[in-house]
mmCIF file of C-alpha atoms in Angstrom:
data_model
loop_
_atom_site.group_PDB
_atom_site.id
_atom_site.type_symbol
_atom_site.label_atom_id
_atom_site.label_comp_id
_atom_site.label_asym_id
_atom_site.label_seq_id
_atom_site.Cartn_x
_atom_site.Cartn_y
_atom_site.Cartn_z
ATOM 1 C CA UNK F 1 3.052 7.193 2.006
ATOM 2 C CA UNK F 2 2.640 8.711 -1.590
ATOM 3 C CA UNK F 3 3.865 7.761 -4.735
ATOM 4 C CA UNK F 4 7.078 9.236 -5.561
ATOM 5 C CA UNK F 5 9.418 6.395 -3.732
ATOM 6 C CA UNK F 6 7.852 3.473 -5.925
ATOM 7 C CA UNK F 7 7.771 5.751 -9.252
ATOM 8 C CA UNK F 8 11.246 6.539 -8.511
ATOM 9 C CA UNK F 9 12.295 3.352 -7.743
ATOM 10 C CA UNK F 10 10.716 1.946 -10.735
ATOM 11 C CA UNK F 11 12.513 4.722 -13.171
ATOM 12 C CA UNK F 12 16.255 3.891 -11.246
ATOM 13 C CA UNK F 13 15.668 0.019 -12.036
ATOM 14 C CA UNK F 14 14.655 0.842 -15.547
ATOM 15 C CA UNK F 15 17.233 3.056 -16.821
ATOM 16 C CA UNK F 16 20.136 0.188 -14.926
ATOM 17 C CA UNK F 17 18.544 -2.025 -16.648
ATOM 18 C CA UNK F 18 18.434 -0.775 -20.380
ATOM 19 C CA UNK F 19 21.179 1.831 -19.925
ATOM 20 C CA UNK F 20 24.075 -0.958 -19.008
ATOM 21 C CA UNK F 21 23.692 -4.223 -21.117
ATOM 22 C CA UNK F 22 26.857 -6.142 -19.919
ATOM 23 C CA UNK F 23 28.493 -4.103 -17.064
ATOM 24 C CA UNK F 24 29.510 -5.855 -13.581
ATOM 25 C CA UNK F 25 29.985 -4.576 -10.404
ATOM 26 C CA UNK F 26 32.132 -7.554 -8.464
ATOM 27 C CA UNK F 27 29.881 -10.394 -9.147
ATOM 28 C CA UNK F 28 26.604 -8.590 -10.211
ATOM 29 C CA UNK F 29 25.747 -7.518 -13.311
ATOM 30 C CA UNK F 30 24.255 -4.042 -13.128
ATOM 31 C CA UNK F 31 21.080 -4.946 -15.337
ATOM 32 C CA UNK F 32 19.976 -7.452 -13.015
ATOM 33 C CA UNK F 33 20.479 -5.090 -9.893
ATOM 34 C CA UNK F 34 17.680 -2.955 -12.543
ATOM 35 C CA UNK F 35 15.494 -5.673 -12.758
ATOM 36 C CA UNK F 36 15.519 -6.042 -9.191
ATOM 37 C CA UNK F 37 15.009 -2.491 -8.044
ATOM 38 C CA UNK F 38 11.775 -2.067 -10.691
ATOM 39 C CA UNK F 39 10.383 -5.693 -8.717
ATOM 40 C CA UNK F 40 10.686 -3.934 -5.937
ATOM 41 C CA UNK F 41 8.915 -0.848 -6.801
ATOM 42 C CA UNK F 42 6.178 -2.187 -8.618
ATOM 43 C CA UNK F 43 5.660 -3.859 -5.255
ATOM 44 C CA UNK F 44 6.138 -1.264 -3.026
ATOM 45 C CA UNK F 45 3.361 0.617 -5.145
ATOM 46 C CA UNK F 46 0.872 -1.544 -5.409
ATOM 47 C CA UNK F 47 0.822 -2.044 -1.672
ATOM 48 C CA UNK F 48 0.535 1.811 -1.638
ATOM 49 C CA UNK F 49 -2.349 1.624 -4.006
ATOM 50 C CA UNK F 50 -3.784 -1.206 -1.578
ATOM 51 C CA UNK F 51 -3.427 0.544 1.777
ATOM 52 C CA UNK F 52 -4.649 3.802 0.929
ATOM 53 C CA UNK F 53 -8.011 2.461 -0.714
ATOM 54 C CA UNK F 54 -8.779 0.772 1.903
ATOM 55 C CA UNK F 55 -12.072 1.984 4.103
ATOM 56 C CA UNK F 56 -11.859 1.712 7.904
ATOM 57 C CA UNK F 57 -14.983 0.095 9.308
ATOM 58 C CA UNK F 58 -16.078 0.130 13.198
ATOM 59 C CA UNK F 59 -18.753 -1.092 14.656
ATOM 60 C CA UNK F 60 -20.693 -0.135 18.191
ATOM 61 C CA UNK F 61 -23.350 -2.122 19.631
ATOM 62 C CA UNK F 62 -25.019 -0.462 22.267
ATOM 63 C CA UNK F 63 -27.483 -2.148 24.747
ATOM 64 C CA UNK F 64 -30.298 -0.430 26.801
ATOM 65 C CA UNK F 65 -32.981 -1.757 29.247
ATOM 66 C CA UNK F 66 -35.863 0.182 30.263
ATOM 67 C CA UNK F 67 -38.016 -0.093 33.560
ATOM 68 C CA UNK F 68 -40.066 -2.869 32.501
ATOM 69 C CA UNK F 69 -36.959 -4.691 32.112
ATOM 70 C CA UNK F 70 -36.726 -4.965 28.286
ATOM 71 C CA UNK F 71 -33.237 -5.006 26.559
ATOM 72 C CA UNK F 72 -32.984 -2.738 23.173
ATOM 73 C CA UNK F 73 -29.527 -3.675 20.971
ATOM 74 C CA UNK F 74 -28.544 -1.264 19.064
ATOM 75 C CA UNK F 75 -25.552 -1.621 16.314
ATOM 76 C CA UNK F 76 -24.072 0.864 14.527
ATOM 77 C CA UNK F 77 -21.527 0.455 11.748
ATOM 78 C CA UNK F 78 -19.296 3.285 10.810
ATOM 79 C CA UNK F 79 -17.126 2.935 7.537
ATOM 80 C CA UNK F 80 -14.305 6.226 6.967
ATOM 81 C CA UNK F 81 -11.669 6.872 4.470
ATOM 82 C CA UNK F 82 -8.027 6.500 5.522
ATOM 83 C CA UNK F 83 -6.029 9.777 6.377
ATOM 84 C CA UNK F 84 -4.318 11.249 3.390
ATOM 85 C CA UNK F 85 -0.851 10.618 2.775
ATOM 86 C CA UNK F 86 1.782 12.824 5.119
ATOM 87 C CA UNK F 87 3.445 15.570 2.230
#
């Protein structure tokens, strides 16, 4: 998921919005369909922004008993980048 849906999105809503002051199409005026798609690219960016700075952590704990019959825990906690956006 990169940017280029939301930014575009965003510019769409934007020029509706300032390029047609008082024009209707059937009950909706075409400004407020602008309004409407820039709300919903703002969102659908900063979800992008969340998702792809978030780190993926995993953890292993790992148990071990030797001959005397003593248990060793181990834990291990792994953090790792998401995968980059598909082009």
């Amino acid at each position: 998921m990169g940017f280029g849906g939301p930014i575009g999105l965003i510019v769409v809503g934007l020029v509706l919005s300032f390029a047609f002051t008082e024009q209707q199409v059937g009950p909706l005026r075409v400004n407020a369909l602008g309004w409407i798609l820039v709300l919903a690219g703002a969102l659908w960016l900063v979800l992008t922004l969340i998702q792809q700075n978030t780190r993926r952590r995993h953890t292993t704990t790992a148990t071990t008993t030797d001959a005397a019959g003593r248990q060793a825990t181990t834990q291990r906690t792994t953090e790792s980048d998401p995968p980059p956006p598909a082009v």
